[in-house]
Short mmCIF file of C-alpha atoms in Angstrom, two decimals:
data_model
loop_
_atom_site.label_atom_id
_atom_site.label_comp_id
_atom_site.label_asym_id
_atom_site.label_seq_id
_atom_site.Cartn_x
_atom_site.Cartn_y
_atom_site.Cartn_z
CA GLU B 1 42.81 98.73 121.49
CA VAL B 2 46.15 97.51 120.49
CA GLN B 3 48.98 99.32 121.97
CA LEU B 4 52.27 99.06 121.39
CA LEU B 5 55.24 101.00 123.42
CA GLU B 6 58.58 101.00 122.89
CA SER B 7 61.60 101.85 124.96
CA GLY B 8 64.92 101.63 125.27
CA GLY B 9 66.62 103.95 122.81
CA GLY B 10 69.30 106.49 123.56
CA LEU B 11 72.84 107.59 122.42
CA VAL B 12 75.45 104.69 122.29
CA GLN B 13 78.96 104.92 120.89
CA PRO B 14 79.83 102.91 117.99
CA GLY B 15 80.64 99.21 118.73
CA GLY B 16 78.29 99.78 121.71
CA SER B 17 75.06 97.97 122.74
CA LEU B 18 71.60 98.76 123.37
CA ARG B 19 68.20 96.61 124.19
CA LEU B 20 65.25 97.89 122.79
CA SER B 21 61.70 96.91 124.65
CA CYS B 22 58.14 97.03 123.28
CA ALA B 23 55.18 96.73 125.77
CA ALA B 24 52.24 94.88 123.91
CA SER B 25 48.64 95.14 124.89
CA GLY B 26 44.77 94.96 123.64
CA PHE B 27 45.42 91.69 121.85
CA THR B 28 46.46 87.91 122.26
CA PHE B 29 50.36 88.55 122.01
CA SER B 30 51.55 84.97 121.57
CA SER B 31 49.15 84.65 118.60
CA TYR B 32 51.15 87.20 116.22
CA ALA B 33 54.47 87.39 114.81
CA MET B 34 56.08 90.62 116.08
CA ASN B 35 58.43 92.77 113.41
CA TRP B 36 60.76 95.50 114.16
CA VAL B 37 61.07 98.19 111.46
CA ARG B 38 63.57 101.05 111.54
CA GLN B 39 63.85 104.53 109.93
CA ALA B 40 67.02 106.24 109.61
CA PRO B 41 67.00 110.40 109.49
CA GLY B 42 65.28 111.13 106.37
CA LYS B 43 65.18 107.90 104.92
CA GLY B 44 62.19 105.32 104.30
CA LEU B 45 61.17 102.63 106.43
CA GLU B 46 63.59 99.41 106.56
CA TRP B 47 62.24 95.95 107.62
CA VAL B 48 64.91 94.64 110.54
CA SER B 49 63.40 91.57 111.89
CA VAL B 50 60.42 89.21 112.65
CA ILE B 51 59.95 86.65 115.47
CA SER B 52 57.21 84.34 115.32
CA GLY B 53 54.16 83.93 117.69
CA SER B 54 55.02 81.05 119.40
CA ASP B 55 57.82 78.42 118.14
CA GLY B 56 60.45 81.37 118.60
CA SER B 57 61.21 81.18 114.74
CA THR B 58 63.52 84.29 113.61
CA TYR B 59 64.42 86.39 110.82
CA TYR B 60 66.57 89.12 109.88
CA ALA B 61 67.57 91.55 107.16
CA GLY B 62 71.04 90.74 105.93
CA SER B 63 72.04 94.50 106.98
CA VAL B 64 71.69 93.39 110.90
CA LYS B 65 72.12 89.62 110.88
CA GLY B 66 74.48 88.45 113.01
CA ARG B 67 74.71 91.92 115.39
CA PHE B 68 70.97 92.02 116.59
CA THR B 69 68.58 89.56 117.85
CA ILE B 70 65.18 89.51 118.50
CA SER B 71 63.21 87.92 121.13
CA ARG B 72 59.79 87.88 123.14
CA ASP B 73 58.50 86.80 126.34
CA ASN B 74 54.80 85.94 125.92
CA SER B 75 54.15 86.18 129.42
CA LYS B 76 55.31 89.69 129.87
CA THR B 77 53.66 90.35 126.29
CA THR B 78 56.99 91.90 125.61
CA LEU B 79 59.05 91.88 122.39
CA TYR B 80 62.76 92.90 122.27
CA LEU B 81 65.63 93.47 120.11
CA GLN B 82 69.18 93.55 121.46
CA LEU B 83 71.66 95.56 119.18
CA ASN B 84 75.09 94.91 119.36
CA SER B 85 78.51 96.29 117.40
CA LEU B 86 76.19 99.49 116.51
CA ARG B 87 77.43 101.20 113.53
CA ALA B 88 76.89 104.76 112.90
CA GLU B 89 74.12 103.82 109.90
CA ASP B 90 71.96 102.19 112.43
CA THR B 91 70.85 105.44 113.93
CA ALA B 92 67.05 105.30 113.36
CA VAL B 93 64.00 105.31 115.20
CA TYR B 94 62.90 101.47 115.84
CA TYR B 95 59.29 100.75 115.38
CA CYS B 96 57.95 97.55 116.51
CA ALA B 97 54.89 96.24 114.46
CA LYS B 98 52.22 93.74 114.93
CA ALA B 99 51.97 91.50 112.08
CA GLY B 100 48.61 91.63 110.07
CA CYS B 101 47.21 88.05 110.82
CA SER B 102 46.75 85.66 113.43
CA GLY B 103 48.65 82.61 113.55
CA GLY B 104 51.98 82.23 115.12
CA ASN B 105 53.70 81.85 111.65
CA CYS B 106 52.09 84.23 109.71
CA TYR B 107 54.08 87.17 108.54
CA ARG B 108 52.00 89.41 106.37
CA PRO B 109 52.78 93.23 106.57
CA PRO B 110 52.01 94.86 109.97
CA ASP B 111 48.37 96.34 110.85
CA TYR B 112 49.64 98.08 113.98
CA TRP B 113 52.65 100.13 115.06
CA GLY B 114 54.14 101.91 117.83
CA GLN B 115 55.46 105.33 117.91
CA GLY B 116 59.14 104.15 117.88
CA THR B 117 62.12 104.86 119.91
CA LEU B 118 65.12 106.70 118.73
CA VAL B 119 68.59 105.28 118.71
CA THR B 120 71.50 107.41 117.78
CA VAL B 121 74.96 105.88 117.30
CA SER B 122 77.87 108.13 117.79
CA SER B 123 81.06 109.06 119.34
CA GLN A 1 66.26 92.41 99.11
CA SER A 2 66.12 95.85 97.64
CA ALA A 3 63.52 98.32 98.42
CA LEU A 4 60.65 99.00 96.54
CA THR A 5 60.16 101.81 94.03
CA GLN A 6 58.18 104.73 95.00
CA PRO A 7 58.16 108.48 93.63
CA ALA A 8 59.73 110.74 96.19
CA SER A 9 57.04 113.31 96.21
CA VAL A 10 53.53 113.92 94.57
CA SER A 11 51.15 116.49 94.83
CA GLY A 12 47.45 117.58 94.22
CA SER A 13 44.77 120.53 95.22
CA PRO A 14 42.12 119.54 97.23
CA GLY A 15 39.44 117.50 95.71
CA GLN A 16 41.77 116.47 93.37
CA SER A 17 42.96 112.66 92.77
CA ILE A 18 46.48 111.18 93.06
CA THR A 19 48.05 107.82 92.49
CA ILE A 20 51.13 106.64 94.10
CA SER A 21 53.08 103.79 92.58
CA CYS A 22 55.05 101.05 94.21
CA THR A 23 57.21 98.88 91.95
CA GLY A 24 58.66 95.73 92.96
CA THR A 25 59.63 92.36 91.40
CA SER A 26 58.45 88.94 90.61
CA SER A 27 59.82 87.92 94.01
CA ASP A 28 57.56 90.01 96.01
CA VAL A 29 54.71 92.23 94.84
CA GLY A 30 54.47 90.20 91.54
CA THR A 31 53.84 86.96 93.35
CA TYR A 32 51.87 87.86 96.42
CA ASN A 33 48.57 89.69 96.83
CA LEU A 34 50.20 90.66 100.05
CA VAL A 35 50.88 94.58 99.79
CA SER A 36 50.03 97.24 102.65
CA TRP A 37 49.85 100.84 102.03
CA TYR A 38 50.69 103.01 105.15
CA GLN A 39 50.34 106.81 106.07
CA HIS A 40 53.08 108.25 108.22
CA HIS A 41 53.25 111.49 109.91
CA PRO A 42 56.44 112.20 111.49
CA GLY A 43 56.54 111.47 115.00
CA LYS A 44 53.31 109.26 114.95
CA ALA A 45 52.71 105.44 114.36
CA PRO A 46 52.36 104.79 110.70
CA LYS A 47 48.60 103.71 109.92
CA VAL A 48 47.67 101.24 107.83
CA MET A 49 45.35 102.29 104.81
CA ILE A 50 45.16 99.29 102.43
CA TYR A 51 46.10 95.65 103.29
CA GLU A 52 46.31 92.88 100.85
CA VAL A 53 46.38 95.10 97.69
CA THR A 54 42.83 96.23 97.80
CA LYS A 55 41.16 95.90 101.36
CA ARG A 56 40.79 98.79 103.42
CA PRO A 57 40.59 98.54 107.24
CA SER A 58 37.26 99.80 109.09
CA GLY A 59 37.66 103.53 109.69
CA VAL A 60 39.65 104.28 106.66
CA SER A 61 38.05 106.55 104.16
CA ASN A 62 36.68 105.20 101.10
CA ARG A 63 38.74 107.90 99.28
CA PHE A 64 41.61 105.43 99.70
CA SER A 65 41.88 102.27 97.30
CA GLY A 66 44.38 99.97 95.85
CA SER A 67 45.24 98.00 92.98
CA LYS A 68 47.87 95.93 91.47
CA SER A 69 49.23 95.30 87.93
CA GLY A 70 52.23 93.08 87.58
CA ASN A 71 54.99 94.15 89.64
CA THR A 72 53.53 97.38 90.52
CA ALA A 73 50.87 98.22 93.08
CA SER A 74 49.02 101.64 93.40
CA LEU A 75 47.55 103.68 96.04
CA THR A 76 44.59 106.27 94.92
CA ILE A 77 43.38 108.94 96.84
CA SER A 78 40.61 110.68 95.59
CA GLY A 79 38.95 113.88 97.04
CA LEU A 80 42.31 115.01 98.28
CA GLN A 81 41.97 116.60 101.76
CA VAL A 82 44.44 118.83 103.75
CA GLU A 83 44.88 116.17 106.62
CA ASP A 84 45.93 113.46 103.78
CA GLU A 85 49.31 115.38 103.41
CA ALA A 86 51.71 112.84 104.80
CA ASP A 87 54.27 110.24 103.82
CA TYR A 88 53.16 107.06 102.43
CA TYR A 89 54.71 103.54 102.27
CA CYS A 90 54.33 100.62 100.67
CA CYS A 91 55.18 97.22 102.04
CA SER A 92 55.26 93.68 100.32
CA TYR A 93 55.73 90.10 101.76
CA ALA A 94 58.97 89.21 99.84
CA GLY A 95 58.86 85.36 100.75
CA SER A 96 60.88 83.31 103.42
CA SER A 97 59.18 85.27 106.04
CA THR A 98 60.50 88.52 105.33
CA LEU A 99 58.95 92.25 104.26
CA VAL A 100 60.21 94.73 102.24
CA PHE A 101 59.41 98.31 102.36
CA GLY A 102 59.15 101.35 99.56
CA GLY A 103 61.21 104.19 99.69
CA GLY A 104 58.34 106.42 100.61
CA THR A 105 55.98 109.18 99.02
CA LYS A 106 55.56 112.67 100.23
CA LEU A 107 52.18 113.77 99.64
CA THR A 108 51.76 117.28 99.23
CA VAL A 109 48.33 119.06 99.42
CA LEU A 110 48.61 122.34 97.67
#
């Protein structure tokens, strides 16, 4: 059974940093690209970033490029998102989501999601 | 890229059918047959209901179906049930290894 468990959310001041983690199990982690997707309060889902399964290629939404960094540790089957220079508009539930196709450089829409972790940016 | 366009809300009575549209552009929905639909109950993990425009994962009711015409994808739910009440989101591959989501549609089963 595929399981994705996010952690690391919390309250942080504007300009601050936070590191989110997503522990994965139930599938061959290194064979799949992994995404971060967020949902601001009362808003829809927004794709944030993706990392390939093996070669470490990364891609970002324009709204977070240069501030957020996605990474993964295949030996620990864990996905990360480093959030820097946080703004109020980054307040959201952050979900990790597994790409819906195998092959490390396959970036189709996700097939499995975690339950999310809440990040609140406020002074 | 801009979010895909979905109606904010739809409603129907038990047993009826409803359709949710998802309008994109020739850079996403119109070019790629890589549209998925998700059911999302607040506080829970989103669940894929349709992938690759028309395919249904094992375990998903055949009351859920997908289609696409031009730049618009659609999700149809037939034989509405109370438990179908949720938020629904479309998602399309948008090229250059990126994804784009719709704004979401709140389904109310009256």
